[in-house]
Short mmCIF file of C-alpha atoms in Angstrom, two decimals:
data_model
loop_
_atom_site.label_atom_id
_atom_site.label_comp_id
_atom_site.label_asym_id
_atom_site.label_seq_id
_atom_site.Cartn_x
_atom_site.Cartn_y
_atom_site.Cartn_z
CA SER A 1330 67.04 67.96 103.45
CA SER A 1331 69.00 70.59 101.56
CA THR A 1332 70.63 71.82 104.78
CA ASP A 1333 72.10 68.36 105.44
CA ALA A 1334 73.29 68.14 101.85
CA LYS A 1335 74.95 71.55 102.15
CA MET A 1336 76.65 70.56 105.39
CA ASP A 1337 77.94 67.32 103.82
CA ARG A 1338 79.26 69.33 100.88
CA TYR A 1339 80.94 71.86 103.19
CA THR A 1340 82.51 69.01 105.15
CA GLN A 1341 83.94 67.44 102.00
CA VAL A 1342 85.22 70.79 100.76
CA GLU A 1343 86.86 71.44 104.14
CA ILE A 1344 88.59 68.06 104.07
CA LYS A 1345 89.79 68.59 100.49
CA HIS A 1346 91.07 72.10 101.20
CA GLY A 1347 92.76 70.84 104.37
CA ARG A 1348 94.56 68.09 102.47
CA VAL A 1349 95.66 70.53 99.77
CA ALA A 1350 96.82 73.01 102.43
CA MET A 1351 98.87 70.31 104.21
CA ILE A 1352 100.65 69.48 100.95
CA ALA A 1353 101.03 73.18 100.08
CA THR A 1354 102.59 73.97 103.46
CA MET A 1355 105.19 71.24 103.00
CA GLY A 1356 105.72 72.35 99.40
CA TYR A 1357 106.28 75.92 100.54
CA ILE A 1358 108.94 74.98 103.09
CA MET A 1359 110.80 72.12 101.37
CA PRO A 1360 112.35 74.13 98.48
CA GLU A 1361 114.17 76.21 101.08
CA LEU A 1362 115.74 73.02 102.45
CA PHE A 1363 116.12 70.76 99.41
CA ARG A 1364 116.22 71.17 95.63
CA PHE A 1365 115.98 68.48 92.99
CA PRO A 1366 118.88 68.54 90.53
CA GLY A 1367 118.03 70.83 87.63
CA CYS A 1368 115.63 72.94 89.69
CA GLU A 1369 118.20 75.14 91.41
CA SER A 1370 117.30 78.20 89.32
CA PHE A 1371 113.62 78.15 90.27
CA GLN A 1372 112.55 80.65 92.88
CA HIS A 1373 110.59 79.46 95.87
CA GLY A 1374 107.76 80.93 97.88
CA LEU A 1375 105.62 83.43 96.01
CA GLY A 1376 108.52 84.00 93.60
CA ALA A 1377 107.81 80.56 92.13
CA PHE A 1378 104.81 82.01 90.30
CA GLU A 1379 107.21 84.10 88.22
CA SER A 1380 109.77 81.37 87.54
CA ILE A 1381 107.46 78.56 86.36
CA PRO A 1382 107.45 78.36 82.55
CA VAL A 1383 104.20 78.15 80.56
CA GLU A 1384 104.70 74.39 80.07
CA GLY A 1385 104.83 73.97 83.84
CA TRP A 1386 101.54 75.83 84.28
CA VAL A 1387 99.92 73.65 81.60
CA GLN A 1388 101.12 70.52 83.41
CA LEU A 1389 99.86 71.84 86.74
CA VAL A 1390 96.40 72.71 85.41
CA ALA A 1391 96.18 69.38 83.58
CA LEU A 1392 97.14 67.42 86.70
CA VAL A 1393 94.65 69.22 88.93
CA GLY A 1394 91.91 68.94 86.31
CA ALA A 1395 92.57 65.24 85.75
CA HIS A 1396 92.51 64.62 89.49
CA GLU A 1397 89.15 66.40 89.85
CA VAL A 1398 87.61 64.48 86.94
CA LEU A 1399 89.15 61.03 87.33
CA VAL A 1400 89.70 60.40 91.03
CA LYS A 1401 86.50 59.34 92.73
CA PRO A 1402 85.75 57.96 96.21
CA ARG A 1403 86.05 54.19 96.39
CA GLN A 1404 82.96 52.05 96.53
CA GLY A 1405 82.14 50.82 100.02
CA GLY A 1406 84.67 53.22 101.54
CA LEU A 1407 84.51 55.20 104.74
CA GLY A 1408 82.79 58.16 103.09
CA PRO A 1409 83.01 60.63 100.23
CA SER A 1410 86.58 61.59 101.16
CA ASP A 1411 87.89 58.00 101.13
CA PHE A 1412 89.99 57.50 98.01
CA GLY A 1413 91.55 54.25 99.22
CA LEU A 1414 94.97 55.69 100.04
CA GLY A 1415 96.30 54.74 103.47
CA THR A 1416 93.09 53.02 104.51
CA GLU A 1417 95.01 49.88 105.49
CA LEU A 1418 96.07 51.84 108.57
CA LEU A 1419 92.41 52.02 109.60
CA ASP A 1420 91.67 48.29 109.34
CA GLY A 1421 90.65 46.73 112.61
CA ILE A 1422 90.27 49.89 114.68
CA ASP A 1423 87.11 50.67 116.61
CA ASP A 1424 84.69 53.45 115.72
CA GLU A 1425 85.89 55.75 118.49
CA GLU A 1426 89.50 55.60 117.27
CA LEU A 1427 88.37 56.12 113.65
CA GLU A 1428 86.45 59.23 114.67
CA ARG A 1429 89.49 60.50 116.60
CA LYS A 1430 91.73 60.04 113.55
CA GLN A 1431 89.24 61.75 111.25
CA THR A 1432 88.91 64.64 113.70
CA ALA A 1433 92.70 64.90 113.88
CA GLU A 1434 92.87 65.06 110.07
CA ARG A 1435 90.31 67.85 109.96
CA ASN A 1436 92.04 69.81 112.72
CA ASN A 1437 95.44 69.40 111.06
CA GLY A 1438 93.89 70.55 107.79
CA ARG A 1439 92.47 73.63 109.49
CA LEU A 1440 95.87 74.42 110.97
CA ALA A 1441 97.52 73.92 107.57
CA MET A 1442 95.07 76.31 105.93
CA ILE A 1443 96.04 78.99 108.44
CA ALA A 1444 99.74 78.08 108.10
CA ILE A 1445 99.89 78.39 104.32
CA MET A 1446 98.11 81.76 104.48
CA GLY A 1447 100.59 82.94 107.11
CA LEU A 1448 103.54 81.78 105.03
CA MET A 1449 102.25 83.56 101.94
CA VAL A 1450 101.42 86.78 103.82
CA GLN A 1451 104.88 86.80 105.42
CA ASP A 1452 106.49 86.21 102.02
CA GLY A 1453 104.42 88.96 100.42
CA MET A 1454 105.11 91.49 103.18
CA PHE A 1455 108.85 90.95 103.51
CA GLY A 1456 109.70 89.77 100.01
CA GLU A 1457 111.29 86.45 100.93
CA PRO A 1458 110.12 83.09 102.22
CA PRO A 1459 110.05 82.56 106.01
CA LEU A 1460 113.13 80.37 106.46
CA THR A 1461 115.23 82.67 104.28
CA TYR A 1462 114.04 85.67 106.26
CA MET A 1463 114.71 83.95 109.58
CA SER A 1464 118.23 82.98 108.56
CA LYS A 1465 119.02 86.64 107.78
CA ASN A 1466 117.09 88.42 110.54
CA GLY A 1467 116.79 85.92 113.38
CA TRP A 1468 113.73 84.28 114.89
CA TRP A 1469 111.83 87.49 115.62
CA GLY A 1470 112.79 89.58 112.60
CA GLU A 1471 113.20 93.32 112.43
CA PRO A 1472 109.56 94.40 113.05
CA VAL A 1473 109.37 92.55 116.38
CA GLN A 1474 113.00 92.90 117.48
CA PHE A 1475 112.33 96.43 118.70
CA PHE A 1476 109.76 95.12 121.20
CA VAL A 1477 111.68 92.07 122.44
CA GLN A 1478 115.25 93.35 122.52
CA HIS A 1479 115.14 94.07 126.27
CA ILE A 1480 113.51 90.76 127.26
CA ASN A 1481 116.22 88.30 128.33
CA ASN A 1482 114.22 85.18 127.40
CA CYS A 1483 113.70 86.46 123.84
CA GLN A 1484 117.37 86.91 122.95
CA SER A 1485 118.61 84.41 120.37
#
């Protein structure tokens, strides 16, 4: 029925968005910790949108577009979200363990979707990425410090 087809589509979209969000969360944090040589002048966090040249945007759009058009689920795979990457880790496990791993992936994807939104909101509100802000203002930051300054367990 069309309801089942919609639910399957929503499931696949959720898995795809979760995978993208997991990569995005790591990509948001890593530039604060490590920079490739030659990329030191690029901003990170939301500031990266301003420091990427036009050629970089063209490459990004081309890569995403090519991935959407060319990468398809493998024949005989575990489902529409099985692209054949890392599936050797699933060989020989029982159905219950497979379902547990797939549920863990979906839950981690959901958490990553919330995490990347939180990182971007924090960056937008305070004007700097989270790790940079924490290194300057401590774990709690100025807005919360007023409330926790008298709690012994919250002192850093």
